[in-house]
Tab-separated table of C-alpha atoms and ligand atoms in Angstrom:
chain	number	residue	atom	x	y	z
A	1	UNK	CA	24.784	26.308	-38.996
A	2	UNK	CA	21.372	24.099	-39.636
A	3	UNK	CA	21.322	21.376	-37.017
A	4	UNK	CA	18.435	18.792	-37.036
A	5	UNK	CA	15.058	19.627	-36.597
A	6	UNK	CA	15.235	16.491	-34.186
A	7	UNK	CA	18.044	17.896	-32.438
A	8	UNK	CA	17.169	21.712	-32.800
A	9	UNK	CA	13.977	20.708	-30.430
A	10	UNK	CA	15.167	18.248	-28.146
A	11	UNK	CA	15.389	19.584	-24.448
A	12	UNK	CA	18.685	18.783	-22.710
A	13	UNK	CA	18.574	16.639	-19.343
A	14	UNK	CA	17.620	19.094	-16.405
A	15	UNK	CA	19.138	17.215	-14.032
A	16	UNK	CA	22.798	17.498	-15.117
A	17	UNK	CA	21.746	21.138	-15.817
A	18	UNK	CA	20.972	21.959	-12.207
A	19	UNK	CA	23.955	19.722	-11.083
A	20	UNK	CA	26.855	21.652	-13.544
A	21	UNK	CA	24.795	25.108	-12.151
A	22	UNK	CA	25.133	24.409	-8.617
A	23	UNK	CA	29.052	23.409	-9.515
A	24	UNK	CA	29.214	26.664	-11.373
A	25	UNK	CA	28.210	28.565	-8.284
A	26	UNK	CA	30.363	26.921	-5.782
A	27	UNK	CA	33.280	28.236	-8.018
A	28	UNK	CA	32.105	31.347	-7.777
A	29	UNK	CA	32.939	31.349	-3.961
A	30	UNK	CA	28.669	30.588	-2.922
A	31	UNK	CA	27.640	28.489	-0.557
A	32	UNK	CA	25.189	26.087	-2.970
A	33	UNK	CA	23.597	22.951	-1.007
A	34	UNK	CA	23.127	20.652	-4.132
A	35	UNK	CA	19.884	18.579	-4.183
A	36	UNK	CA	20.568	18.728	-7.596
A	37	UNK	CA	22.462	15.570	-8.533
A	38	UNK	CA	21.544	12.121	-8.347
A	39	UNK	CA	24.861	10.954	-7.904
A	40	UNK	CA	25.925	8.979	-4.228
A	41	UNK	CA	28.630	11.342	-2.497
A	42	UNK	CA	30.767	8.381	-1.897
A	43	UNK	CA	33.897	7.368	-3.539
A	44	UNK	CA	34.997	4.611	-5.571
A	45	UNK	CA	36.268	1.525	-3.390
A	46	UNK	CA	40.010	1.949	-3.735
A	47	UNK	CA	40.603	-1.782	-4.864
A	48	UNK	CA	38.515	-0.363	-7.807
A	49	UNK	CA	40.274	1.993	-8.455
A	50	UNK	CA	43.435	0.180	-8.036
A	51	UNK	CA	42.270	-2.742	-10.529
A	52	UNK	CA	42.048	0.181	-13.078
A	53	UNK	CA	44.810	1.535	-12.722
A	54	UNK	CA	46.851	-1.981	-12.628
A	55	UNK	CA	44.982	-2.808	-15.955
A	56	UNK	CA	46.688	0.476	-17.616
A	57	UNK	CA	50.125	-0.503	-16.544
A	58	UNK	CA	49.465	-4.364	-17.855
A	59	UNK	CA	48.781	-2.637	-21.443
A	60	UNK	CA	45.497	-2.411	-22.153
A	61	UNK	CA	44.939	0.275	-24.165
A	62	UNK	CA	43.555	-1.053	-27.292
A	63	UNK	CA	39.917	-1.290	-28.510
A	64	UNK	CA	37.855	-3.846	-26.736
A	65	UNK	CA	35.031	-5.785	-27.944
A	66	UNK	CA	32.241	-3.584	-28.449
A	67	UNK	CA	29.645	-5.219	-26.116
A	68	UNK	CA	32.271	-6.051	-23.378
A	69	UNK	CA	34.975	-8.127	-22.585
A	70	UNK	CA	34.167	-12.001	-22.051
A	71	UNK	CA	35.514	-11.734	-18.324
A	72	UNK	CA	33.028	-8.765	-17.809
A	73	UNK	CA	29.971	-10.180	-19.625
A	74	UNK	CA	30.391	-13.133	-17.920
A	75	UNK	CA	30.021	-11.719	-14.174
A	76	UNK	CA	27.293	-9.607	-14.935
A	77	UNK	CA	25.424	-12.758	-16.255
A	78	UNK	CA	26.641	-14.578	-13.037
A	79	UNK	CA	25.524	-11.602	-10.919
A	80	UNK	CA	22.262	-11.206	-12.641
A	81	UNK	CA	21.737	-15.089	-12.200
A	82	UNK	CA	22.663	-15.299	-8.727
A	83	UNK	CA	21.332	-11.964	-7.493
A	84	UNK	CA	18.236	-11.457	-10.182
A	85	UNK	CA	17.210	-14.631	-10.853
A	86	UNK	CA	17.649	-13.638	-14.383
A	87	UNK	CA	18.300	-16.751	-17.019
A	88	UNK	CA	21.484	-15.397	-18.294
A	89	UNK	CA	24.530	-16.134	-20.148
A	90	UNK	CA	27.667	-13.892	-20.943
A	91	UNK	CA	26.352	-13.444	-24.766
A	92	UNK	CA	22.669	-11.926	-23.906
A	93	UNK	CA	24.956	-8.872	-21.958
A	94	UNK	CA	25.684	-6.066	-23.403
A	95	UNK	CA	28.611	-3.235	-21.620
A	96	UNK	CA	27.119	0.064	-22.242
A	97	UNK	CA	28.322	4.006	-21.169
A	98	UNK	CA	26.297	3.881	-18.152
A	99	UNK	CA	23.236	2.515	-18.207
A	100	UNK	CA	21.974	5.997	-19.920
A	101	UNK	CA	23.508	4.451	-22.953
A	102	UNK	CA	21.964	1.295	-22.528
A	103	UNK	CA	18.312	2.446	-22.169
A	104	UNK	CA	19.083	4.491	-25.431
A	105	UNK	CA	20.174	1.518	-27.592
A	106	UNK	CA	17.308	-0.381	-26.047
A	107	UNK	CA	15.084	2.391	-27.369
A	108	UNK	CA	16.788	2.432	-30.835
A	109	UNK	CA	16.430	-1.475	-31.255
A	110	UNK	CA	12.491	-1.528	-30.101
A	111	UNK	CA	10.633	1.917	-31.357
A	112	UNK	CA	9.707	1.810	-34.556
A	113	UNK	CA	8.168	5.072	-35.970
A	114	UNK	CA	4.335	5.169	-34.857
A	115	UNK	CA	5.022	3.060	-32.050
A	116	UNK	CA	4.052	3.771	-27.896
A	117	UNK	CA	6.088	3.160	-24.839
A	118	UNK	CA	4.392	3.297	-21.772
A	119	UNK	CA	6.176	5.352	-18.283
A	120	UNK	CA	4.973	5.345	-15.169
A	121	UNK	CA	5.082	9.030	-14.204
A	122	UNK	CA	6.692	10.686	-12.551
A	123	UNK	CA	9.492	9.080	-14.326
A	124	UNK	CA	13.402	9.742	-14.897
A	125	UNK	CA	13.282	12.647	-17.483
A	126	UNK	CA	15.771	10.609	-20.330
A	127	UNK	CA	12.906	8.124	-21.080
A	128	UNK	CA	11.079	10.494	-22.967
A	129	UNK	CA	13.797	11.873	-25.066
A	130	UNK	CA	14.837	8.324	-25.743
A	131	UNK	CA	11.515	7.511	-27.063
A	132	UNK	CA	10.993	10.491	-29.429
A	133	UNK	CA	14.250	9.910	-30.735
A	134	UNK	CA	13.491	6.278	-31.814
A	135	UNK	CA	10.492	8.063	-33.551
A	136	UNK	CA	8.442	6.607	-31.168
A	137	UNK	CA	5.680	9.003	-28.935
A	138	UNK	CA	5.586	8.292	-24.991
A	139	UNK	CA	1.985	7.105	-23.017
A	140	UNK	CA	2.149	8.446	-19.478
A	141	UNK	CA	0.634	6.262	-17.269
A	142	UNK	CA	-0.252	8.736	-14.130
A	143	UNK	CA	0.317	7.800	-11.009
A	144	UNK	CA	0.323	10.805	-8.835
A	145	UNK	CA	1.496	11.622	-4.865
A	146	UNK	CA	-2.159	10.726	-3.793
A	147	UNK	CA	-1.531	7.131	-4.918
A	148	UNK	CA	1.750	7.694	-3.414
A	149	UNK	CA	3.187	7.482	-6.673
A	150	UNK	CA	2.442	4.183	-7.510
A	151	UNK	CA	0.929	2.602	-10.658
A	152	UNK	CA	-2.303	0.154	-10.285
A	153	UNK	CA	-2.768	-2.971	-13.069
A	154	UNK	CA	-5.502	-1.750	-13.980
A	155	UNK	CA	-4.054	1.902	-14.756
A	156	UNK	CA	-1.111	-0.015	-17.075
A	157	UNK	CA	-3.520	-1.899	-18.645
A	158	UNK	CA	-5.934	1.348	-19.737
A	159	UNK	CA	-2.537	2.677	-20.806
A	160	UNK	CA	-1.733	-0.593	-23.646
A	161	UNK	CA	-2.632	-0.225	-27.390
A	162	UNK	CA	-1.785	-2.774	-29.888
A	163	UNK	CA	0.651	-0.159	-30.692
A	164	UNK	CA	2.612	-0.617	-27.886
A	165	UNK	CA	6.410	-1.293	-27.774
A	166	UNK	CA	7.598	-1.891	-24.712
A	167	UNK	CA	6.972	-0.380	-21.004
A	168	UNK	CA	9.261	0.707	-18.891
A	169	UNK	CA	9.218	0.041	-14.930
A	170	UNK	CA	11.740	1.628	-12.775
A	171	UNK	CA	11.728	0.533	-8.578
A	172	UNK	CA	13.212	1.867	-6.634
A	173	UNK	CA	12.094	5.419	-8.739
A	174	UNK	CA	13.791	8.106	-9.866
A	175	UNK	CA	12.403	11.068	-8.963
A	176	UNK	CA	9.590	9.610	-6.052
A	177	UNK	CA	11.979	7.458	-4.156
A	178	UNK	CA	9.350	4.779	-4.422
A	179	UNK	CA	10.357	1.121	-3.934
A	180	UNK	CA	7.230	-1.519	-5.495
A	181	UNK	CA	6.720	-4.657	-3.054
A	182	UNK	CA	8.069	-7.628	-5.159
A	183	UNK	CA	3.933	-8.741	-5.434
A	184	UNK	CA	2.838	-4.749	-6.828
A	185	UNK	CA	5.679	-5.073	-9.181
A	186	UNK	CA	4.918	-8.884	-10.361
A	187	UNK	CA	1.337	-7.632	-10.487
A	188	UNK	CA	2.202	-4.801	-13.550
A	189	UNK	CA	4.556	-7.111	-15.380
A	190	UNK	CA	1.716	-9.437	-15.799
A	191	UNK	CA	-0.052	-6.808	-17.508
A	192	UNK	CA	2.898	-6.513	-19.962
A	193	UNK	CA	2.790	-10.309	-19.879
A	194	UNK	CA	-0.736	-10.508	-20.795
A	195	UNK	CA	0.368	-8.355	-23.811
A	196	UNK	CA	1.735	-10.288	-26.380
A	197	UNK	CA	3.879	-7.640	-28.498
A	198	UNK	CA	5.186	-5.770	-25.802
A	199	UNK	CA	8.848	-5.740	-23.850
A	200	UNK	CA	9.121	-5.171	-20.545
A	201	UNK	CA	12.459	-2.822	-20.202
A	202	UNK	CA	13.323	-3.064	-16.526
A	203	UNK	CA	15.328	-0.330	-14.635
A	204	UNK	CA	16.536	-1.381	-11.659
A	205	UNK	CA	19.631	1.306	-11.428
A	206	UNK	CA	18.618	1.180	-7.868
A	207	UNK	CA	18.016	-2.241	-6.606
A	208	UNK	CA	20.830	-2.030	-4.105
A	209	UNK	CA	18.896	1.185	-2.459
A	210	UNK	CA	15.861	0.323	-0.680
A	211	UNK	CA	14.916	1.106	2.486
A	212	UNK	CA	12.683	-1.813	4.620
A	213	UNK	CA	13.197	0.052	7.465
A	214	UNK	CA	10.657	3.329	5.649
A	215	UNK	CA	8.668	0.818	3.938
A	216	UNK	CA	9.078	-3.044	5.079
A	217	UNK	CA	7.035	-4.441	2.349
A	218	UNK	CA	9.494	-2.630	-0.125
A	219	UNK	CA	12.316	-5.640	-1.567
A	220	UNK	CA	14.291	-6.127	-4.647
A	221	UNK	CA	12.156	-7.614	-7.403
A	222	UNK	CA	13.135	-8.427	-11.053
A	223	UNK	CA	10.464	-8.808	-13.497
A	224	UNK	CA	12.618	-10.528	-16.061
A	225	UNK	CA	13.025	-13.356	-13.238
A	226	UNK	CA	9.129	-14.136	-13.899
A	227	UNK	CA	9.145	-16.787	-16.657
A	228	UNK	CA	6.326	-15.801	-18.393
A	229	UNK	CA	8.398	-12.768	-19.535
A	230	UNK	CA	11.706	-14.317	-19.655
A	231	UNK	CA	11.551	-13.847	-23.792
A	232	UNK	CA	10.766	-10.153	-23.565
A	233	UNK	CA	12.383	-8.511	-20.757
A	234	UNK	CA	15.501	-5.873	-20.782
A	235	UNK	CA	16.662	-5.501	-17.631
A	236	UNK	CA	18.965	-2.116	-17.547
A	237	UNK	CA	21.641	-1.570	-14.499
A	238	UNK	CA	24.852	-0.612	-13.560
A	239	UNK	CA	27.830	0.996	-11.201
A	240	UNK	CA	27.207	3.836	-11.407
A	241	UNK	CA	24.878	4.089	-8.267
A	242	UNK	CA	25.519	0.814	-6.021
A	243	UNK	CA	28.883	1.333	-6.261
A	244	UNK	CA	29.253	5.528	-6.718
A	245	UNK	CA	30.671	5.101	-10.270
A	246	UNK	CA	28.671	7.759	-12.132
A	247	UNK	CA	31.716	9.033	-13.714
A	248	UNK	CA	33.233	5.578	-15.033
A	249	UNK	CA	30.149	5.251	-17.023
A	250	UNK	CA	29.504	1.644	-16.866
A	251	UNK	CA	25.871	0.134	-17.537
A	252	UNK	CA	24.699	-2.939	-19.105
A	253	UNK	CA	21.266	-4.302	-20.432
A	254	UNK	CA	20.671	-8.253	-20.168
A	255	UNK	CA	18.360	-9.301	-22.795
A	256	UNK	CA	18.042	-13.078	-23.046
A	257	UNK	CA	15.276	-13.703	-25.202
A	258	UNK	CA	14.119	-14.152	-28.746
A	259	UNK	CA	17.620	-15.646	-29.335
A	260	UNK	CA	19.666	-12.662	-27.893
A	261	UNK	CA	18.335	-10.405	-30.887
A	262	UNK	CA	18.026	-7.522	-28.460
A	263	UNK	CA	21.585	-8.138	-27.285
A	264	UNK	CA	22.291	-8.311	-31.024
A	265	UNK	CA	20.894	-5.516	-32.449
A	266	UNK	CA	22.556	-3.746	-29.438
A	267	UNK	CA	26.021	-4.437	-29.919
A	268	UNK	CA	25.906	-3.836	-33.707
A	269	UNK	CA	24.478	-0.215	-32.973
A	270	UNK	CA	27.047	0.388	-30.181
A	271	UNK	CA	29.806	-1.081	-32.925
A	272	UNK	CA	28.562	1.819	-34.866
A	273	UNK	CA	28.436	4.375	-32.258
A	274	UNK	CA	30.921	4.176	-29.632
A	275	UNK	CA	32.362	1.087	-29.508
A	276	UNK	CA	32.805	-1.069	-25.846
A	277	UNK	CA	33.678	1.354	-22.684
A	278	UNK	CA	37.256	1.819	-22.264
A	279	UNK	CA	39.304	-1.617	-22.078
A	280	UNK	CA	41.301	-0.998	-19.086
A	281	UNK	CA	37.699	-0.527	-17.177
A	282	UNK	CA	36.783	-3.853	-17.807
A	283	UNK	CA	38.756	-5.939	-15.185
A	284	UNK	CA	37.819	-2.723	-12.400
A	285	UNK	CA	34.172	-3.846	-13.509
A	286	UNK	CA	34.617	-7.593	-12.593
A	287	UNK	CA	36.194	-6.149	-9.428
A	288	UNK	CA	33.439	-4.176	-7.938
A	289	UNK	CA	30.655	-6.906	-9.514
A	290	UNK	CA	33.028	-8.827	-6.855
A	291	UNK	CA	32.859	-6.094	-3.871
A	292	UNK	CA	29.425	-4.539	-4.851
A	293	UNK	CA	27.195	-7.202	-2.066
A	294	UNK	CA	29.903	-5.183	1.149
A	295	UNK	CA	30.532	-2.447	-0.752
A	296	UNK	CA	26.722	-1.407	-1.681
A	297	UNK	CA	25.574	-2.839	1.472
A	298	UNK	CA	27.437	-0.727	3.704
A	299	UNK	CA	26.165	2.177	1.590
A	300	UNK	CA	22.426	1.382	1.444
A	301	UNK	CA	23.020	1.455	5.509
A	302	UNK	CA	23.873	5.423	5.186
A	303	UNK	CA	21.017	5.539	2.944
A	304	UNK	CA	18.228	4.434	4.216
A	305	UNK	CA	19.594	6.747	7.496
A	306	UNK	CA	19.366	9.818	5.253
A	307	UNK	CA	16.083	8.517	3.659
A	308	UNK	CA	14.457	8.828	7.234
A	309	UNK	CA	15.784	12.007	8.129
A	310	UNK	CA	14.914	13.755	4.689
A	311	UNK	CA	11.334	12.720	4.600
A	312	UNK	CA	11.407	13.814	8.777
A	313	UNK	CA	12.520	17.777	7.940
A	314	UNK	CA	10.461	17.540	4.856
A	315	UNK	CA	7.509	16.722	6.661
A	316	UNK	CA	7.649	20.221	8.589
A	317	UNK	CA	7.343	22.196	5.717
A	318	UNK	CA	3.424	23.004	6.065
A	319	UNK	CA	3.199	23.827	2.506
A	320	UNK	CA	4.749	20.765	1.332
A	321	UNK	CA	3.380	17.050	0.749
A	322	UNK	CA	5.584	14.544	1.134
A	323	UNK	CA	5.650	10.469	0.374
A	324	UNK	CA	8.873	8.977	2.547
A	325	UNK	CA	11.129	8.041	-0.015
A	326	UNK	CA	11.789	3.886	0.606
A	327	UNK	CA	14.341	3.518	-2.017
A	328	UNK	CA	16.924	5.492	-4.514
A	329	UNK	CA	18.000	8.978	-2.657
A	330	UNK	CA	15.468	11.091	-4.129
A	331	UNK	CA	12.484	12.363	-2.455
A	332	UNK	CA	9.474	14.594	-4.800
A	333	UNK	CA	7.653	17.006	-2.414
A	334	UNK	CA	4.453	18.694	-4.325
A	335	UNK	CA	5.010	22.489	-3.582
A	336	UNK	CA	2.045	23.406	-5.301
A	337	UNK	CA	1.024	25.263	-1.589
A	338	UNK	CA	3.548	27.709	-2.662
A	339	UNK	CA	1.716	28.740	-6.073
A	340	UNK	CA	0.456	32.003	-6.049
A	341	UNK	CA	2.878	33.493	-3.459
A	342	UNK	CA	5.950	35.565	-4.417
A	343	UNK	CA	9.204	35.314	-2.765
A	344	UNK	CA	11.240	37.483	-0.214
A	345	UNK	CA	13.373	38.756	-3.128
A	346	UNK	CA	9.789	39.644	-5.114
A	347	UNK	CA	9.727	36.739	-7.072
A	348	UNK	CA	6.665	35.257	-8.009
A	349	UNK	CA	6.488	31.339	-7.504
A	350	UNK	CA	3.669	30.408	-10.215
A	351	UNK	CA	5.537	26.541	-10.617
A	352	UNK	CA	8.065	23.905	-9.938
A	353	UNK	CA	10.565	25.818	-12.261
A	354	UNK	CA	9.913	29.500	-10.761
A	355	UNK	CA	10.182	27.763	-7.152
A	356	UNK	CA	13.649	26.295	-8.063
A	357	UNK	CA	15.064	29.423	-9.709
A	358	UNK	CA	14.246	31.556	-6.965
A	359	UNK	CA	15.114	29.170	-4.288
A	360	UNK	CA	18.666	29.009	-5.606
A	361	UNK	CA	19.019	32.202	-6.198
A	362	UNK	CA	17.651	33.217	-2.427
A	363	UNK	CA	18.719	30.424	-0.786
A	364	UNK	CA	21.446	29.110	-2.870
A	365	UNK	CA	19.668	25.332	-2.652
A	366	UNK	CA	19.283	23.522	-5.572
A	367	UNK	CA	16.449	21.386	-6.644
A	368	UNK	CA	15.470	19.882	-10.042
A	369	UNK	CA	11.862	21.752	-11.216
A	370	UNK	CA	9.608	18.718	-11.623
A	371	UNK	CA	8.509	19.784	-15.034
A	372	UNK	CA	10.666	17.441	-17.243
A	373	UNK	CA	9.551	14.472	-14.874
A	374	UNK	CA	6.171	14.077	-16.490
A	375	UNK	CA	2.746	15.803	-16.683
A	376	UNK	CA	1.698	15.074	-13.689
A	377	UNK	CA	5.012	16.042	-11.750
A	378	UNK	CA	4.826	19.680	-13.079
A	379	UNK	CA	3.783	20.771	-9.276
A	380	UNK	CA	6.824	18.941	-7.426
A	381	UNK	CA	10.850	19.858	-6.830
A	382	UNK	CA	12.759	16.617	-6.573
A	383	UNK	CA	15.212	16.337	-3.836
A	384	UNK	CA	18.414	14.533	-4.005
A	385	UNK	CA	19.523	13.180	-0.795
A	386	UNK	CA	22.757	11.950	-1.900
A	387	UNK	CA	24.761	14.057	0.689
A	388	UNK	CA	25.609	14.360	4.243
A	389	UNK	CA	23.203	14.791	7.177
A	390	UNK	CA	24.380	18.271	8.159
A	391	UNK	CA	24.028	19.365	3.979
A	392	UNK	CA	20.469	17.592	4.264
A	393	UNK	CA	20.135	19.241	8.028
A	394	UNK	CA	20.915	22.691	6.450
A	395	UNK	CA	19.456	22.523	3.101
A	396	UNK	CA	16.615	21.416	4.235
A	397	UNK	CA	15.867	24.239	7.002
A	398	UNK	CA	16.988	27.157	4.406
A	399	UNK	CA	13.990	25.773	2.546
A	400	UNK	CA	11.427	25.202	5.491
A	401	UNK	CA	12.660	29.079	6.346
A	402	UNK	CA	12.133	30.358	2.804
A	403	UNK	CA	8.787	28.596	2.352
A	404	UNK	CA	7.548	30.170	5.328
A	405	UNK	CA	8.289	33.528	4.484
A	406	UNK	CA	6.276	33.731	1.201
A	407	UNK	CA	3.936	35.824	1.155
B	1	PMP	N1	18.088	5.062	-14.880
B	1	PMP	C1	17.720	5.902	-13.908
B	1	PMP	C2	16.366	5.757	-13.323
B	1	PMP	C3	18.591	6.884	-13.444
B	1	PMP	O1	18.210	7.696	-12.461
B	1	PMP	C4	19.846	7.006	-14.025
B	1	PMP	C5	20.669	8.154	-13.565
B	1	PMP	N2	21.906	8.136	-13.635
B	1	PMP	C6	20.208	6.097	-15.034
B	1	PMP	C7	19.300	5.146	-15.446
B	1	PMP	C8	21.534	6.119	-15.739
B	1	PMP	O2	22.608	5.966	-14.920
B	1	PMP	P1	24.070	5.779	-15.517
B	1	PMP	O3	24.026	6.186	-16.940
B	1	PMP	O4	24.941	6.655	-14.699
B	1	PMP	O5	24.400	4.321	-15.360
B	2	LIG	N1	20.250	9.973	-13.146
B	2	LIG	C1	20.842	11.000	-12.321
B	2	LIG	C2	19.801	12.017	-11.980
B	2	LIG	O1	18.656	11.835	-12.297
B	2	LIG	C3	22.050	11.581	-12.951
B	2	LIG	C4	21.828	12.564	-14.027
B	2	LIG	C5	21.184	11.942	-15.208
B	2	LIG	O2	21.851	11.164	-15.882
B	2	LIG	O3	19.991	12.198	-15.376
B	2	LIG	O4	20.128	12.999	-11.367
């Protein structure tokens, strides 16, 4: 059958590749540590749960309304009042599939054909895709591990064309770790600011995960607080990782300006695509927006404990460099001390997607290749530290052990 030339090329997200290969293997009987996913190990708070399931008894089965119940858009505005600073109401909200879903639409409703979006690479490896497939083409703006990963002004602002669409920030980062201090973050949305045509989409998936105690200048920040770019901010977030809900799939984007035509155009795309999330999901929603300050709080604890310990083992890998992860649970070694070198099982390691074959294959860890990540990440493994200590403790030491032995 003829698929889509824009589908026939598009590259599938390496991340849930690695994760469904390392749950492939485990069924096998192998002993796979999984780096792999970026998904907290935790479960879902039981009244959450609970709230669901009390919801499906009460009836409600039936379609919803497409960009979330009133209940639902209503505490996310609260929350993102309260806790963002954001100038919200319920009707600039819009309930996506995860926030995934929501940086698509946002994509879809701001790329024209010819247009740029700026990343800040190493980013999350679905901006990209998301871009191309609003016809748009993606400006990396480097900022590599010798800038520990983060983006100057003055780097953005090279970066800006008048055909530029919107630019998307993400603190904490997926894959560095990296948290901005509220000023370094404030300091790139002014660029944006000082660029009339462009909209700041702001990813703060996770804003409840970030480690003072690694870096104490790193905070919480949200651009779309600043009200210079009030009118042109998206700010994307979600469950899924405060509140280890990845497979609910709840996200939402808050749009409020230009007379909610974001929000809008969102909802009437979503009306033609998959409709609102699941109705009786709704009122568990409003529930953990509730619980999320105890209930991400006492996670972020276990966190930033694993966030320490990771970037300690990591450190003792001679042929690694490492910047201490001070937010999300990822950290982004560069393993390029490895090229060149060929494995105990006489494989050569020539990049980040040799490396992570053979080291799962030898080793049975697994790592996402950096490759997908950006250009400049092409020579890093990212590391997901969403696990226990003793998985970290072990992974960790069958890698420091298998580096060391390449010759
Ligand atoms: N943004 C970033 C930076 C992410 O890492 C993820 C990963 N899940 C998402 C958005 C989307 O999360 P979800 O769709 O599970 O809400
Ligand atoms: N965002 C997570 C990750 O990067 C989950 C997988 C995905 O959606 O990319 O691992």
């Amino acid at each position: 059958m003829r698929i889509s030339t824009r589908v026939g090329s598009l590259r599938g997200s390496a991340t849930l590749a690695v994760t469904a290969r390392a749950k492939a293997l485990r069924a096998e009987g192998r002993d796979v540590i999984g780096f792999g996913a970026g998904e907290p190990d935790f479960d879902t708070p039981e009244e959450v749960k609970q709230a669901a399931w009390e919801a499906l008894q009460s009836g409600a089965t039936k379609y919803a309304p497409t960009p979330g119940s009133p209940e639902l858009r209503a505490a996310v505005a609260a929350r993102m009042r309260e806790h963002n600073g954001i100038d919200c109401e319920a009707a600039d909200v819009v309930v996506t599939v995860g926030a995934k879903h929501a940086a698509f639409e946002a994509m879809q409703c701001l790329v024209d054909p010819g247009d740029e979006v700026v990343i800040i690479t190493p980013a999350w490896l679905s901006y990209r895709p998301m871009v191309e497939l609003a016809g748009g083409s993606v400006v990396e703006c480097a900022a590599g591990i010798e800038q520990g990963f983060k983006a100057t002004p003055e780097g953005l602002k090279a970066c800006l064309t008048e055909r530029t669409a919107a630019v998307i920030l993400n603190s904490p980062s997926n894959p560095t770790g990296v948290t901005y201090s509220p000023d370094e973050l404030a300091a790139l949305a002014e660029v944006v600011a000082d660029h009339p045509d462009a909209v700041l989409v702001s990813d703060e998936i996770y804003e409840d995960l970030i480690y003072p105690e690694v870096d104490p200048a790193a905070a919480p920040f949200s651009p779309g607080s600043m009200p210079e770019l009030a009118d042109r901010t998206v700010t994307l977030n979600g469950l899924s990782k405060s509140m280890a809900m990845t497979g609910w799939r709840i996200g939402w984007a808050v749009a409020p300006g230009g007379d909610g035509v974001l929000a809008k155009g969102m909802t009437r795309l979503q009306s033609q695509m998959t409709s609102g999330i699941p109705t009786f999901l709704m009122p568990a929603a409003v529930k953990a927006l509730e619980d999320q300050p105890v209930r991400s709080g006492a996670m972020r604890e276990v966190f930033a404990e694993r966030a320490r310990l990771v970037a300690e083992l990591l450190s003792g890998i001679d042929r690694f460099r490492v910047v201490p992860p001070s937010g999300a649970f990822y950290a982004f070694p560069d393993i390029s001390g490895c090229f060149g070198r060929t494995s105990p099982g006489g494989r050569a390691i020539d990049s980040a997607g040799t490396f992570a074959e053979a080291l799962l294959e030898e080793k049975e860890v697994a790592v996402v290749p950096g490759d997908d990540f950006g250009e400049i990440a092409r020579s890093h493994i990212r590391i997901s530290f969403a696990c226990s200590d003793d998985q970290i403790r072990d992974g960790v030491a069958r890698i420091r052990d298998w580096v060391d032995s390449l010759e």
